[in-house]
Short mmCIF file of C-alpha atoms in Angstrom, two decimals:
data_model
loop_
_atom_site.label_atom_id
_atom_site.label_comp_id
_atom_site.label_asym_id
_atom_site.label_seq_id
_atom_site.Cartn_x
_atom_site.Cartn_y
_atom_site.Cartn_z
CA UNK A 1 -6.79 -17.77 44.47
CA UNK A 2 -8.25 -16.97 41.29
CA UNK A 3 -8.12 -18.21 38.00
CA UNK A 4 -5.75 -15.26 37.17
CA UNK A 5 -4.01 -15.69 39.79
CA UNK A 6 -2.86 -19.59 38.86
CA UNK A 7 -2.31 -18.40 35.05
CA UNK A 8 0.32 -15.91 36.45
CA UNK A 9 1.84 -18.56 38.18
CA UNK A 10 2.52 -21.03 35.79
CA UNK A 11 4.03 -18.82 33.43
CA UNK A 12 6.61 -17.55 36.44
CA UNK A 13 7.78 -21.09 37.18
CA UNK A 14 7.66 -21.55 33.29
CA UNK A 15 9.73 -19.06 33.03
CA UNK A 16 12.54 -19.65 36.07
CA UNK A 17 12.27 -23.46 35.60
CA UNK A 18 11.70 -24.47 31.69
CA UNK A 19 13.17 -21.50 30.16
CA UNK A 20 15.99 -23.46 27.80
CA UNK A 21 13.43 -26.10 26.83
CA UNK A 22 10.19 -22.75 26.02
CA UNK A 23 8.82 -23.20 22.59
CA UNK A 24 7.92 -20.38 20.51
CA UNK A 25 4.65 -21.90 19.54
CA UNK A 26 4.09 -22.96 23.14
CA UNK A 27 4.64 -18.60 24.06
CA UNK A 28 2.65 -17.40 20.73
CA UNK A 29 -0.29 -19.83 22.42
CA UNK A 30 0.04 -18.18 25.59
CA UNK A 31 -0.59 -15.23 24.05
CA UNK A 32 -3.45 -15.75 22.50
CA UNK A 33 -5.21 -17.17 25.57
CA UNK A 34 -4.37 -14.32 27.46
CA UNK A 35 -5.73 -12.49 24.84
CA UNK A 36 -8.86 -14.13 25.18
CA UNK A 37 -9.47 -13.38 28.81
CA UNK A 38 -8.48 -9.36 27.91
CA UNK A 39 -5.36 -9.66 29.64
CA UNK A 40 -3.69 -7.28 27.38
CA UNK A 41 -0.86 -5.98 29.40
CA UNK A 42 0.41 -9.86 30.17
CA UNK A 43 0.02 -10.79 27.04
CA UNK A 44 2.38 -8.30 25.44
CA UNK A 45 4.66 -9.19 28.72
CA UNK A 46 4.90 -12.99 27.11
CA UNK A 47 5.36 -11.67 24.01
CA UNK A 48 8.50 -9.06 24.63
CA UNK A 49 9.85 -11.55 27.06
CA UNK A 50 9.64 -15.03 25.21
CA UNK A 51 9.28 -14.04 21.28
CA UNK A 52 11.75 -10.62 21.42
CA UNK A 53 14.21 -9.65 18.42
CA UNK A 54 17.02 -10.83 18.53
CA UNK A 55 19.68 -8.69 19.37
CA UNK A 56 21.97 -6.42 16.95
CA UNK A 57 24.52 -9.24 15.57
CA UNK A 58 23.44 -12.12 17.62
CA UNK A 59 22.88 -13.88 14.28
CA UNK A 60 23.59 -13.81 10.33
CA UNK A 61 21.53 -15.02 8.10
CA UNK A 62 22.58 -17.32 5.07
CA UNK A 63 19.35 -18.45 3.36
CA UNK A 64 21.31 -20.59 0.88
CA UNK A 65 22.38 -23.01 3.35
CA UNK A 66 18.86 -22.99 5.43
CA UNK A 67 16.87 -23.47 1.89
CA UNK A 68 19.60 -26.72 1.16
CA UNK A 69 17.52 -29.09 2.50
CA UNK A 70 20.55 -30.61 4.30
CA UNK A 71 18.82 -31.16 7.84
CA UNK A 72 22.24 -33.23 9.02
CA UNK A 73 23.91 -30.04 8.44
CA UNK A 74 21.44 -28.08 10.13
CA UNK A 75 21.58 -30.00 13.67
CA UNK A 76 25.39 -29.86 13.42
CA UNK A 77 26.12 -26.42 12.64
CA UNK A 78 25.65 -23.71 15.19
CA UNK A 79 25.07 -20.65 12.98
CA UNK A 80 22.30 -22.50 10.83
CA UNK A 81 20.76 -24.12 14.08
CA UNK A 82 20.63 -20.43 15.57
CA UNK A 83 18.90 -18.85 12.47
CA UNK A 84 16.29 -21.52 12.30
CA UNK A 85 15.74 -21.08 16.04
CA UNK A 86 15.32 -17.01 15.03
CA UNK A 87 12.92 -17.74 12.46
CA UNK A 88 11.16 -19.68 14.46
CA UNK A 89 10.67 -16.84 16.80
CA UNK A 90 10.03 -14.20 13.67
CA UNK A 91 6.85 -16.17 12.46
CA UNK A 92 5.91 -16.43 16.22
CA UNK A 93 6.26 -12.93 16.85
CA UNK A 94 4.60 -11.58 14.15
CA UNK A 95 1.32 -13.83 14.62
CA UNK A 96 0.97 -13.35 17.90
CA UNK A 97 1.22 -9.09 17.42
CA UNK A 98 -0.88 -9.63 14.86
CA UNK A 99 -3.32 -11.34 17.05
CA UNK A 100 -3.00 -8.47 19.27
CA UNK A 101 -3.56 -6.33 16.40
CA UNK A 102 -6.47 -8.00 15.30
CA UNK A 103 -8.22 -7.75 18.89
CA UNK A 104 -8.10 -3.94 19.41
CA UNK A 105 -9.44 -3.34 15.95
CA UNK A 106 -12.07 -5.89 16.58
CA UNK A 107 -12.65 -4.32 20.00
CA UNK A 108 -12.85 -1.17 18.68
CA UNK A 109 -9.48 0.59 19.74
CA UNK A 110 -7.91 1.96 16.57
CA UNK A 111 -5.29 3.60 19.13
CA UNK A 112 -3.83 0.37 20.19
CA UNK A 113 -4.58 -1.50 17.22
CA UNK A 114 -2.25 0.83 15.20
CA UNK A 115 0.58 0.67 17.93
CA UNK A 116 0.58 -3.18 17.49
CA UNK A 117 0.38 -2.90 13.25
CA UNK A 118 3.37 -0.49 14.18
CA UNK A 119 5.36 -3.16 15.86
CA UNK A 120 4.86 -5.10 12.88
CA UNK A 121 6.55 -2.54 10.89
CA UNK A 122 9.25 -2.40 12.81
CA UNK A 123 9.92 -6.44 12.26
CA UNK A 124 10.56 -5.94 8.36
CA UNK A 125 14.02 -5.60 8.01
CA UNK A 126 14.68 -8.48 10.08
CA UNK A 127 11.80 -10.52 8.22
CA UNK A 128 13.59 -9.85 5.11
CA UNK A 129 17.11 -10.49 6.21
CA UNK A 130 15.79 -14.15 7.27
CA UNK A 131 14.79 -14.71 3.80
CA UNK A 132 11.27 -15.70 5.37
CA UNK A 133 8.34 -15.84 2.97
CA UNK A 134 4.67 -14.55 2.73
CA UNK A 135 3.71 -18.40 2.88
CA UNK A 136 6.36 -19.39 5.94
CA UNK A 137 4.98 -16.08 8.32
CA UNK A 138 1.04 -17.06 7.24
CA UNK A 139 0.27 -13.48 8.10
CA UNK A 140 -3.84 -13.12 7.87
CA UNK A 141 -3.34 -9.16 6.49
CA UNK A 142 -7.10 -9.18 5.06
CA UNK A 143 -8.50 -9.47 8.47
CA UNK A 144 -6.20 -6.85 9.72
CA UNK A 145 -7.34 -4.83 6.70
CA UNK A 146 -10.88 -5.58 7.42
CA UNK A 147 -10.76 -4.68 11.38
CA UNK A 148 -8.93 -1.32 10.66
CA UNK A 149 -12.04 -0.84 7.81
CA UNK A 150 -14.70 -1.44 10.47
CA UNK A 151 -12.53 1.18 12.91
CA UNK A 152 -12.55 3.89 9.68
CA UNK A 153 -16.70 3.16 9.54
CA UNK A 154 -17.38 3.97 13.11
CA UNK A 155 -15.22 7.06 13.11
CA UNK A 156 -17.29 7.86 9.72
CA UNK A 157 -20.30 7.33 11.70
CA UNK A 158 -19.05 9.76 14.55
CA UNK A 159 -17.79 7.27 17.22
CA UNK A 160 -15.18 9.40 18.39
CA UNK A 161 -16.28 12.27 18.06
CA UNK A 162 -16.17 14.52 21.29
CA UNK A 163 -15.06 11.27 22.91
CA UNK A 164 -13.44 11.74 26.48
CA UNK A 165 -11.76 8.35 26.44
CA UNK A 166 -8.08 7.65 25.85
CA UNK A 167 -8.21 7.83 22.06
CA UNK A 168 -6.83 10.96 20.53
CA UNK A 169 -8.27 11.34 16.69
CA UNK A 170 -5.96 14.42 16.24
CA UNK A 171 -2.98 11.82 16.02
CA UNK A 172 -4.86 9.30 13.56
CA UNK A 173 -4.47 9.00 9.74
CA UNK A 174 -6.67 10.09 7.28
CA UNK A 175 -7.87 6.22 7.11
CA UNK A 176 -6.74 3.30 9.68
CA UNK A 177 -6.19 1.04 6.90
CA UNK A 178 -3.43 2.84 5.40
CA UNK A 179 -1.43 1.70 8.59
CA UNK A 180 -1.98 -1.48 7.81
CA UNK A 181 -0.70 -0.98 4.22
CA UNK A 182 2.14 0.60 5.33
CA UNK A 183 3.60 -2.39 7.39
CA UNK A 184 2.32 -4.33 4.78
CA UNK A 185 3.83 -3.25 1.84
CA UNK A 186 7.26 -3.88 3.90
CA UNK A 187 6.18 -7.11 4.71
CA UNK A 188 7.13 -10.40 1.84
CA UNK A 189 4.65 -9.91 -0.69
CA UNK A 190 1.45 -12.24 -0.60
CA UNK A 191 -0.33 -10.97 -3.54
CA UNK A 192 -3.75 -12.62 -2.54
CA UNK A 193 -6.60 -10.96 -4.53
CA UNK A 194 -8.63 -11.30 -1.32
CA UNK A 195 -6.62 -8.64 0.36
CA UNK A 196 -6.53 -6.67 -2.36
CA UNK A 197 -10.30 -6.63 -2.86
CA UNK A 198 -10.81 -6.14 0.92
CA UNK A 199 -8.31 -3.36 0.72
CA UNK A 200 -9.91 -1.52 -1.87
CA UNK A 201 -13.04 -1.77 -0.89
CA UNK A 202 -12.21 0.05 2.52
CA UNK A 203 -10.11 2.74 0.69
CA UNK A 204 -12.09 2.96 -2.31
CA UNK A 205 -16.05 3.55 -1.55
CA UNK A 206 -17.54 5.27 -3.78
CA UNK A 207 -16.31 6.71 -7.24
CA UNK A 208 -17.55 9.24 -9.25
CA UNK A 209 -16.80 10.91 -12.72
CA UNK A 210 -17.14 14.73 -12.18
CA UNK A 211 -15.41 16.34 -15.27
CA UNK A 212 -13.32 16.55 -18.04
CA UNK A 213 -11.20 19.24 -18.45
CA UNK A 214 -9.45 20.83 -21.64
CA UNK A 215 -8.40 23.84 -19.62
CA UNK A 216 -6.98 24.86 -15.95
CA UNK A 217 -10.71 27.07 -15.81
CA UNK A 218 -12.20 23.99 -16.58
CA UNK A 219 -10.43 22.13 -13.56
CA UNK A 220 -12.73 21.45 -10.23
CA UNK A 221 -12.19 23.14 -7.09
CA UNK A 222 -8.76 22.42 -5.59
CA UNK A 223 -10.44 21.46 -2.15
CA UNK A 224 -8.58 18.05 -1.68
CA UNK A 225 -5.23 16.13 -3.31
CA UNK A 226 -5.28 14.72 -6.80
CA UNK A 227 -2.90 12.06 -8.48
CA UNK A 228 -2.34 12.23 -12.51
CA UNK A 229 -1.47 9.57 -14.39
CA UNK A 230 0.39 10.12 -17.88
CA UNK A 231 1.73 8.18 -20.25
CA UNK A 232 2.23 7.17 -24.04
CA UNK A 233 -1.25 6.09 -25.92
CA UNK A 234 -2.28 1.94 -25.55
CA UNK A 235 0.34 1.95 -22.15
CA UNK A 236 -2.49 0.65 -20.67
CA UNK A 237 -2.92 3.37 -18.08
CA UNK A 238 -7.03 3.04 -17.89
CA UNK A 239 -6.62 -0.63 -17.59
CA UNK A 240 -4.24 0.49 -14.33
CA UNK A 241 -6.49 2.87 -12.78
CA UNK A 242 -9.84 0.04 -12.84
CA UNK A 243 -7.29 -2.72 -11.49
CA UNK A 244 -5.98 0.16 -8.71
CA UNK A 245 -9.88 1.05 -7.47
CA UNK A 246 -10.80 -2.50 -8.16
CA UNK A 247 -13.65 -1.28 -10.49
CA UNK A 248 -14.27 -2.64 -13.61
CA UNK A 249 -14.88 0.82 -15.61
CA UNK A 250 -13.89 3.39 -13.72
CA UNK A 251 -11.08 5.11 -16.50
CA UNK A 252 -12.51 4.44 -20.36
CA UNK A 253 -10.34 1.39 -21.59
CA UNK A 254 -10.31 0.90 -25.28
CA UNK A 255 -8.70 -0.78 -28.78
CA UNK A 256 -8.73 2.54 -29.95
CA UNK A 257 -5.48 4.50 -29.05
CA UNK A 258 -6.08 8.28 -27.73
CA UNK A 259 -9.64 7.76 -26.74
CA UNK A 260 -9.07 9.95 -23.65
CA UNK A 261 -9.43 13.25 -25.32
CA UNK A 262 -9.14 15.66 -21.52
CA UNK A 263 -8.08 15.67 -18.47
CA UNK A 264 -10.53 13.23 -16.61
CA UNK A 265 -11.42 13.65 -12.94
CA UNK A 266 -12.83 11.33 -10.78
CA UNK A 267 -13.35 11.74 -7.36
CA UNK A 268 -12.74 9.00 -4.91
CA UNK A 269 -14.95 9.21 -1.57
CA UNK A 270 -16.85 11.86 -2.23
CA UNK A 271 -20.01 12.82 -0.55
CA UNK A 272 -22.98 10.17 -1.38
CA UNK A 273 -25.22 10.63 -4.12
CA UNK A 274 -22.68 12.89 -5.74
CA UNK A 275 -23.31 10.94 -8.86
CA UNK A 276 -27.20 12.04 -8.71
CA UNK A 277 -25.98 15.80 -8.01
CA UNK A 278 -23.57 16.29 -11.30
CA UNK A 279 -26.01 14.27 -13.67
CA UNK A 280 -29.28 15.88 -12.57
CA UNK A 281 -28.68 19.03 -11.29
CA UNK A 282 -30.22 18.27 -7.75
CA UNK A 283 -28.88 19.57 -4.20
CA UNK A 284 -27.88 16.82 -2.55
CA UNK A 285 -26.71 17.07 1.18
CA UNK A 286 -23.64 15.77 2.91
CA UNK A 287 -19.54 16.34 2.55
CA UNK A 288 -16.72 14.38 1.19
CA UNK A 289 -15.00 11.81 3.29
CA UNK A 290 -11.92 13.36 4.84
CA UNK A 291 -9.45 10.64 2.62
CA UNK A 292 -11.26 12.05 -0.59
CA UNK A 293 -8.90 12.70 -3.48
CA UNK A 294 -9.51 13.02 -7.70
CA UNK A 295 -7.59 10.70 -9.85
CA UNK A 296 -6.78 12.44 -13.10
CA UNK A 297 -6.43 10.56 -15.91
CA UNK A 298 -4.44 12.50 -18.53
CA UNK A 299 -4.47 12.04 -22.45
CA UNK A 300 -2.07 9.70 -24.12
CA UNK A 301 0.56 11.39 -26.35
CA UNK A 302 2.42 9.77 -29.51
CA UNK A 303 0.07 7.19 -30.78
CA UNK A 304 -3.24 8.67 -30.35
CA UNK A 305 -4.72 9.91 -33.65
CA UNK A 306 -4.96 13.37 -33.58
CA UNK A 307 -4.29 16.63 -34.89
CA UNK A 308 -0.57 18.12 -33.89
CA UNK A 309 -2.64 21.69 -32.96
CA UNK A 310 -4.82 19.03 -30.25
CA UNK A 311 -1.24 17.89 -29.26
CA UNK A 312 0.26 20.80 -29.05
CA UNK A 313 -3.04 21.86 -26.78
CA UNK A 314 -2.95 18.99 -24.50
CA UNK A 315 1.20 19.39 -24.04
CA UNK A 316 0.85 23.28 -22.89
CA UNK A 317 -2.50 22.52 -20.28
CA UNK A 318 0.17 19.89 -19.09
CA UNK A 319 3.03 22.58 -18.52
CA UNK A 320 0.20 25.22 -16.16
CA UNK A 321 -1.64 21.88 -15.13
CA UNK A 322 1.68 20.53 -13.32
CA UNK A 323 2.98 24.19 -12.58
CA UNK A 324 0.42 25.75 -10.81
CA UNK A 325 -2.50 22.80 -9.37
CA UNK A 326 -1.65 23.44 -5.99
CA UNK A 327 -3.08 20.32 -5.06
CA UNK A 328 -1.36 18.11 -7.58
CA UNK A 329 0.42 15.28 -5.26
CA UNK A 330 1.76 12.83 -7.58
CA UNK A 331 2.60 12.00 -11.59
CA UNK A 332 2.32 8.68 -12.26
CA UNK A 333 4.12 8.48 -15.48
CA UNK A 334 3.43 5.45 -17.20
CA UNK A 335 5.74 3.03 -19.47
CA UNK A 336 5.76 -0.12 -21.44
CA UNK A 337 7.34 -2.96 -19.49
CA UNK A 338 8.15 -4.21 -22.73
CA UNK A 339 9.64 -1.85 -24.92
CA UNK A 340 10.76 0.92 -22.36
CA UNK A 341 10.69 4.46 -22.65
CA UNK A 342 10.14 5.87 -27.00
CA UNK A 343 10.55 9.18 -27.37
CA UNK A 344 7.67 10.56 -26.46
CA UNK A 345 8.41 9.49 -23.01
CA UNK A 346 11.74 11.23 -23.07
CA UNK A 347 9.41 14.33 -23.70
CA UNK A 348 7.49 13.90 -20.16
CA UNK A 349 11.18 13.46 -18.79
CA UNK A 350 12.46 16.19 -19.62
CA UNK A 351 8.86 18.74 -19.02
CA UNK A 352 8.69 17.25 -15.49
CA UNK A 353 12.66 17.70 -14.70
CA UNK A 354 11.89 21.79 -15.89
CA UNK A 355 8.51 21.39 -13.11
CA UNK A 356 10.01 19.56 -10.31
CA UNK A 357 11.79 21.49 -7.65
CA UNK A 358 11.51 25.21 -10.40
CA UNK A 359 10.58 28.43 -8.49
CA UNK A 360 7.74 28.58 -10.06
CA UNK A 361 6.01 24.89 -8.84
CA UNK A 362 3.24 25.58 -7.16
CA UNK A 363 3.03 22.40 -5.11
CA UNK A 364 5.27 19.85 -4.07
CA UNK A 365 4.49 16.63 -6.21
CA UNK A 366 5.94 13.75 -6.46
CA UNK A 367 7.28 12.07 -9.54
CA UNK A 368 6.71 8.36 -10.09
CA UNK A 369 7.47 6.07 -13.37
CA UNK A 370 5.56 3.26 -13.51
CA UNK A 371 6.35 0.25 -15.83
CA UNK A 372 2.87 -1.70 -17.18
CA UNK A 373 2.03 -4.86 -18.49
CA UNK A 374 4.91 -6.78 -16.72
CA UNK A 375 2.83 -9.76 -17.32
CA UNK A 376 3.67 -10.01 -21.04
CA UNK A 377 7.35 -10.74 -20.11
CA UNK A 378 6.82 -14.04 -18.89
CA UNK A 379 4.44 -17.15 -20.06
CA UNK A 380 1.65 -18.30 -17.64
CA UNK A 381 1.97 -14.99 -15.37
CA UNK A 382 -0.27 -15.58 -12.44
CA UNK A 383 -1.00 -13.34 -9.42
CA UNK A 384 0.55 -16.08 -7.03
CA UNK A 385 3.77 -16.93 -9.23
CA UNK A 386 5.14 -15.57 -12.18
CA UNK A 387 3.05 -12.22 -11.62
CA UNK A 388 5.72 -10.24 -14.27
CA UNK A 389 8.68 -9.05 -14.63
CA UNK A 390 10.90 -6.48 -16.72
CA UNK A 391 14.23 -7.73 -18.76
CA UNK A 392 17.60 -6.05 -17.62
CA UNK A 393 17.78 -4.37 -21.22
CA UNK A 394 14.80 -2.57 -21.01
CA UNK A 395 15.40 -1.60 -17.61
CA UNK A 396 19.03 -0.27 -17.85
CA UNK A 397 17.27 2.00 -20.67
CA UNK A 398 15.00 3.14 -18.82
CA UNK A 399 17.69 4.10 -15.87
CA UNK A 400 19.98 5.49 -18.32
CA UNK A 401 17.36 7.41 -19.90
CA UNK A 402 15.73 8.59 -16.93
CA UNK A 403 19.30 10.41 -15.60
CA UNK A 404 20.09 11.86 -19.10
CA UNK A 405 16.40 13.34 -19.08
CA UNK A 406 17.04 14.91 -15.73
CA UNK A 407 14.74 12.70 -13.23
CA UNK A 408 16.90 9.83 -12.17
CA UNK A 409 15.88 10.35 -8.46
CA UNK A 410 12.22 8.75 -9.58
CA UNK A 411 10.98 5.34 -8.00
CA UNK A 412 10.31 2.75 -10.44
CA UNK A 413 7.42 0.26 -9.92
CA UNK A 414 6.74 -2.66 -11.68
CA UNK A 415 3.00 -3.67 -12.52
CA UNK A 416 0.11 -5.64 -14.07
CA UNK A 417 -3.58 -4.53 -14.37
CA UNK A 418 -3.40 -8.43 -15.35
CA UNK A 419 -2.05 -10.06 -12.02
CA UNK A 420 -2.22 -6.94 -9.91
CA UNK A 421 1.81 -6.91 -9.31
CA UNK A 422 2.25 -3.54 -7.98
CA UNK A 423 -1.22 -2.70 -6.77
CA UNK A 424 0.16 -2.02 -2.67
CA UNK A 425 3.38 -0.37 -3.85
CA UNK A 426 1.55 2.36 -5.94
CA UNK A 427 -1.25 2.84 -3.46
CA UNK A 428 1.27 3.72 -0.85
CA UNK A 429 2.06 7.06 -3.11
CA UNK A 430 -1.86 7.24 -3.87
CA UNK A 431 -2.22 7.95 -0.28
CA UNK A 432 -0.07 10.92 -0.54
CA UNK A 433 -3.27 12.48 -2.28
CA UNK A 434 -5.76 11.03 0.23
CA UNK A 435 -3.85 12.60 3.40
CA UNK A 436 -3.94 15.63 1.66
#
């Protein structure tokens, strides 16, 4: 009898004889040593067997009377006792698919890899219902980011390519990592600059300035999607795009209101030496990565210091610029945390509500409104507590002003180029672009 043979076993008679006394910790470590002798198949067997969902209605959650601190009410009480026992099984769960996760990438199987980050996913709701936190679950996301970025650089490098195995590229993403994001961003936030950094890195490579246009002739190639972002002068929108690309000067930050003067494009994982092509002229070889998009960063209106004719310029290239770029995926319109939306604001409203969903759109972007400097609202903001917030005022103006303008169906995000609140939510609709 082999060694496999005695493992399989032992977790039979575990299972007939000790089930009311099994552990979830005891069943996540199971997993994981199965996982280390590649016995895949048994080790999601353990895992759907001893760590499954619980089903539809087999328990509420009340997180005020689990966070009480009243263990002598927890042992007595039968609901409580049952949640704690579910939550239990949640953080269990979710390691040990994560561990699963973790191996395929590391192994080299984006395939299965993904299916596991997809099981994830499907946790969330539950996760959230238990009132579980980023800290409680201990979920290691960088390293699943990191094993899905070492995936995305072998398939760069032409892994799969005419591969005869079970993998099927035709089904994958433009980039593994944006599976990861997507379970994620669904996930309790962690907000670890670590991730972030590791997460940017693999969906950020290289970045480029390639024009700046005061005209739709002026406007490069529409060979891949693009994301604008708009918004009042000193918003901080340049501050926004470095923190989202995790570059330092990517988009021109300045004192000086209205310094952006056009409509800046920079592409995002284009081909190499790109950079060496535009500033010297010279024929450099290779293509763009296939999750290449521009980010366009559009002039600030109301504050900048400018003529009303350079206004007036600016405000009609807007009108054909959102009309007819075919590629155009997303407007990121940007607004004080603080103050809300002024007036000029109310002026993007109500051009976009004309755009979005007209006859004469000539692509099928998305409208986002995205509140900045969230930070300022609260003393001591940190990216770990306190990362920002917005008051109830300034938000029911903004609501109320969004549906009199005509675009109350936008999301709202909340963010800080200071402590990077916001960073996953707003990347999930930068993807939009990338996919494109």
């Amino acid at each position: 009898m082999n060694n496999h043979d005695i493992a399989e076993r032992c977790i039979t008679e575990r299972r007939i004889s000790h089930r009311s006394s099994m552990l979830p910790l005891e069943s996540a470590a199971i997993v994981r040593g199965l996982l280390r002798c590649h016995y895949i198949e048994e080790a999601w067997e353990v895992l759907e067997d001893e760590l499954s969902l619980p089903l539809d209605g087999w328990v509420d959650f009340d997180t005020s009377k689990i966070n009480d601190g009243d263990d002598e009410l927890h042992l007595e009480d039968e609901a409580i006792r049952r949640q704690l026992e579910v939550r239990d099984i949640l953080i269990h769960r979710a390691r040990s698919i994560g561990s699963i996760a973790s191996r395929f990438f590391y192994e080299e199987e984006p395939t299965a890899g993904m299916n596991a980050i997809q099981k994830l996913k499907e946790m969330a709701e539950i996760v959230k219902e238990s009132g579980l936190t980023a800290e409680e679950l201990g979920m290691p996301w960088e390293r699943f980011v990191r094993g899905a970025a070492l995936c995305e650089s072998k398939r760069r490098d032409g892994k799969w390519d005419n591969d005869k195995s079970e993998e099927d590229p035709s089904q994958w993403p433009c980039n593994f990592v944006y599976t990861v994001l997507d379970a994620m961003i669904t996930f309790p936030p962690e907000n670890k600059d670590v991730t972030f950094e590791a997460l940017c890195n693999a969906l950020v490579r290289r970045t480029v300035f390639v024009t700046g246009a005061v005209d739709m002739d002026g406007c490069p190639e529409a060979d891949r999607g693009e994301v604008a972002f708009i918004g009042r002068s000193n918003v901080g929108k340049s501050s926004l795009v470095n923190m989202l690309t995790n570059r330092k000067s990517l988009a021109f930050t300045s004192k000086t209101p209205g310094k952006t003067q056009q409509f800046n494009y920079f592409s995002v994982n284009d081909k190499p030496e790109l950079a060496r092509q535009i500033r010297y002229g010279d024929d450099v070889p290779g293509e763009k990565d296939r999750d290449s998009f521009y980010i366009v960063d559009l002039p600030g209106f109301g504050f900048a210091k400018v003529p009303q004719q350079q206004r007036q310029q600016w405000s009609d290239f807007m009108d054909k610029y959102f009309l007819q770029r075919e590629t155009l995926r997303v407007i990121f319109h940007l607004i004080d945390a603080r103050h809300g939306p002024t007036d000029e604001d109310c002026k993007i409203m109500q051009k976009v509500s004309t755009i979005i969903g007209s006859k004469e759109q000539q692509n099928n972007a998305k409208y986002i409104i995205i509140l900045t400097k969230a930070d300022k609202n609260v003393k001591n903001a940190s990216s770990q507590r306190n990362p920002g917030k917005v008051t109830e005022s300034v938000r029911d103006k903004l609501v109320d002003t969004m549906k009199a303008n005509g675009v109350g169906y936008a999301p709202i995000v909340l963010t800080s180029a200071e402590t990077r609140l916001g960073r996953d939510e707003v990347w999930k609709y930068l993807r939009l672009a990338a996919e494109s």
